[in-house]
Coordinates of C-alpha atoms in Angstrom, one line a residue:
M22 CA -31.3 -53.5 24.1
T23 CA -30.8 -57.3 24.5
Q24 CA -28.3 -58.9 22.3
R25 CA -29.4 -62.0 20.3
I26 CA -27.9 -65.0 18.5
V27 CA -30.0 -66.9 16.0
A28 CA -29.2 -70.5 15.4
V29 CA -30.3 -71.5 11.9
M30 CA -30.8 -75.2 11.9
I31 CA -31.7 -78.1 9.7
D32 CA -32.6 -81.6 11.1
R33 CA -30.0 -83.5 13.0
P34 CA -27.9 -80.6 14.2
A35 CA -24.6 -81.6 15.9
D36 CA -25.2 -80.9 19.6
W37 CA -21.5 -80.4 20.5
E38 CA -20.9 -77.8 17.8
Y39 CA -23.4 -75.2 19.0
G40 CA -23.6 -76.2 22.7
P41 CA -20.5 -74.3 24.0
L42 CA -21.5 -71.1 22.2
L43 CA -25.2 -71.0 22.9
G44 CA -24.8 -72.3 26.5
A45 CA -22.2 -69.7 27.3
A46 CA -23.9 -66.9 25.4
H47 CA -27.1 -67.3 27.3
A48 CA -26.0 -68.4 30.8
W49 CA -22.8 -66.4 31.2
F50 CA -23.2 -63.4 28.9
G51 CA -27.0 -62.8 29.1
I52 CA -27.5 -63.0 25.3
D53 CA -30.9 -64.2 24.0
V54 CA -30.7 -67.3 21.9
V55 CA -33.3 -68.1 19.3
S56 CA -33.5 -71.3 17.3
V57 CA -34.8 -71.1 13.7
S58 CA -35.5 -73.6 11.0
L59 CA -37.2 -73.5 7.6
D60 CA -40.7 -74.4 8.9
A61 CA -40.2 -74.4 12.8
A62 CA -41.1 -78.1 12.8
P63 CA -39.5 -80.2 15.6
L64 CA -35.9 -81.4 14.9
T65 CA -34.0 -84.3 16.3
T66 CA -30.4 -83.6 17.2
M67 CA -27.5 -85.9 16.4
G68 CA -27.6 -86.8 20.1
G69 CA -31.2 -87.9 19.8
L70 CA -32.7 -85.0 21.6
S71 CA -35.9 -83.3 20.4
L72 CA -35.5 -79.6 19.6
Q73 CA -38.4 -77.3 18.9
P74 CA -37.3 -74.3 16.8
Q75 CA -38.8 -71.1 18.0
R76 CA -39.3 -69.4 14.7
R77 CA -39.4 -70.0 10.9
L78 CA -36.6 -68.6 8.8
D79 CA -38.9 -66.5 6.7
E80 CA -40.0 -64.6 9.9
L81 CA -36.5 -63.2 10.3
D82 CA -35.3 -59.8 9.0
P83 CA -31.8 -60.1 7.6
A84 CA -30.6 -57.6 10.2
D85 CA -32.2 -59.5 13.1
A86 CA -29.7 -60.3 15.8
E87 CA -26.0 -59.7 16.3
L88 CA -25.1 -63.1 14.9
W89 CA -26.6 -65.9 12.9
V90 CA -25.0 -69.4 13.5
V91 CA -25.3 -72.3 11.2
P92 CA -24.3 -75.6 13.0
G93 CA -23.4 -78.8 11.3
S94 CA -25.6 -81.7 10.4
P95 CA -25.0 -84.8 8.3
L96 CA -27.7 -83.5 6.0
W97 CA -25.4 -80.7 4.8
D98 CA -23.3 -83.5 3.3
E99 CA -26.3 -85.4 1.7
A100 CA -27.9 -82.6 -0.3
P101 CA -27.3 -79.0 -1.4
A102 CA -28.1 -76.3 1.1
P103 CA -31.8 -75.4 0.9
A104 CA -32.3 -72.4 -1.4
A105 CA -34.2 -70.5 1.3
I106 CA -31.3 -70.7 3.7
V107 CA -28.8 -69.7 1.0
A108 CA -31.0 -66.7 0.1
A109 CA -31.3 -65.7 3.8
L110 CA -27.6 -65.9 4.3
R111 CA -26.9 -63.8 1.3
A112 CA -29.5 -61.2 2.5
R113 CA -27.9 -61.2 5.9
A114 CA -24.4 -60.7 4.5
A115 CA -25.7 -57.9 2.3
A116 CA -27.2 -56.2 5.3
G117 CA -23.8 -56.3 7.0
G118 CA -24.8 -58.9 9.6
A119 CA -22.3 -61.4 11.2
I120 CA -22.7 -65.1 10.3
A121 CA -20.9 -68.1 11.7
G122 CA -20.8 -71.7 10.3
I123 CA -19.3 -74.8 11.9
C124 CA -18.6 -78.2 10.3
G125 CA -21.3 -78.9 7.6
G126 CA -22.8 -75.4 8.3
T127 CA -19.8 -74.0 6.4
R128 CA -21.3 -75.6 3.3
A129 CA -24.3 -73.3 3.6
L130 CA -22.0 -70.3 3.8
A131 CA -20.0 -71.6 0.8
A132 CA -23.3 -72.1 -1.2
A133 CA -24.2 -68.5 -0.4
G134 CA -20.9 -67.3 -1.9
L135 CA -19.7 -65.9 1.5
L136 CA -16.3 -67.8 1.5
N137 CA -15.1 -67.1 -2.1
E138 CA -13.2 -63.9 -1.2
R139 CA -12.3 -64.2 2.5
G140 CA -10.2 -66.4 4.8
H141 CA -12.1 -69.4 6.1
T142 CA -11.8 -73.0 7.3
S143 CA -14.0 -76.1 7.5
N144 CA -13.6 -79.8 8.3
E145 CA -10.7 -80.3 6.0
P146 CA -9.1 -79.1 2.7
G147 CA -11.4 -80.0 -0.2
Y148 CA -14.5 -80.4 2.0
L149 CA -16.2 -77.5 0.4
D150 CA -15.1 -78.2 -3.2
A151 CA -18.3 -80.1 -4.1
V152 CA -20.5 -77.1 -3.1
P153 CA -21.9 -75.4 -6.3
G154 CA -20.4 -72.0 -6.7
Y155 CA -17.6 -72.4 -4.2
R156 CA -14.4 -70.8 -5.5
G157 CA -12.7 -69.9 -2.3
Q158 CA -10.0 -72.6 -2.2
A159 CA -7.2 -70.0 -2.2
H160 CA -8.6 -68.5 1.0
Y161 CA -8.9 -71.8 2.9
R162 CA -6.9 -71.9 6.1
E163 CA -6.0 -75.1 8.0
Q164 CA -6.9 -73.7 11.4
A165 CA -9.2 -74.4 14.3
C166 CA -11.2 -71.3 13.6
V167 CA -11.1 -68.3 11.2
S168 CA -12.9 -65.0 11.7
A169 CA -12.7 -62.7 8.7
G170 CA -15.0 -59.8 7.7
G171 CA -17.8 -60.7 10.0
I172 CA -17.8 -64.4 9.0
V173 CA -16.6 -67.1 11.5
T174 CA -15.9 -70.6 10.3
A175 CA -14.7 -73.7 12.1
P176 CA -14.4 -77.5 11.7
G177 CA -16.7 -79.6 13.9
S178 CA -13.8 -80.5 16.0
A179 CA -13.4 -76.9 17.3
P180 CA -16.6 -75.9 19.1
V181 CA -14.7 -73.9 21.9
S182 CA -12.6 -71.9 19.4
F183 CA -15.8 -71.3 17.5
A184 CA -17.6 -70.1 20.6
E185 CA -14.8 -67.8 21.5
A186 CA -14.6 -66.2 18.0
C187 CA -18.4 -65.8 17.9
L188 CA -18.6 -64.2 21.3
R189 CA -15.8 -61.8 20.3
L190 CA -18.1 -60.6 17.5
V191 CA -21.1 -60.2 19.7
V192 CA -19.7 -59.0 23.0
P193 CA -16.1 -57.8 22.3
E194 CA -16.3 -55.6 25.4
Q195 CA -16.4 -58.8 27.5
A196 CA -12.9 -60.0 26.6
D197 CA -12.1 -61.1 30.1
G198 CA -15.2 -63.2 30.4
I199 CA -14.5 -64.8 27.0
A200 CA -11.0 -65.6 28.1
Q201 CA -12.3 -67.1 31.3
M202 CA -14.7 -69.3 29.3
R203 CA -11.9 -70.5 27.0
G204 CA -9.7 -71.2 30.1
M205 CA -12.4 -73.2 31.7
F206 CA -12.7 -75.5 28.7
A207 CA -8.9 -75.6 28.2
R208 CA -8.4 -77.1 31.7
E209 CA -9.7 -80.4 30.3
F210 CA -6.7 -80.7 28.1
A211 CA -4.0 -79.3 30.5

């Protein structure tokens, strides 16, 4: 059975946040990657690229795929998370499925109530406080990435740590390959 990661996107997704994860997952680990949006209409990334989602969100079963990823977008800061995305994330969590959010995507996880009782991080302390229903301030961690109870969170400045944590959920048996991926990116800062 082929493993799959679903990227749940809204318009203007931040290219650098999901790029290391989805690129490594597909090219190096043989994981299928599927892009999903509310209506499968074309999106424009923050980098100005056209992106054609492959499926509509309402076509997904909550148990579909090993991981759902919610990347950031400036739109997460401009309006509450769409109700259909919040409902889908809640259904996914209730089905025991792993979910990851980076940058503004953590606001969707917070709106779904997924960060109220577990360790998590985001762009900065207080970033999630304006999200209706968010009560997880005591569980916030000032870290590059937090993985807790099948939920991965990261600030937009940590796409490689995010990719590493996500891959550890999807292909834990490939720890050596994950470490090699991290090492490759780390050489830039050596």
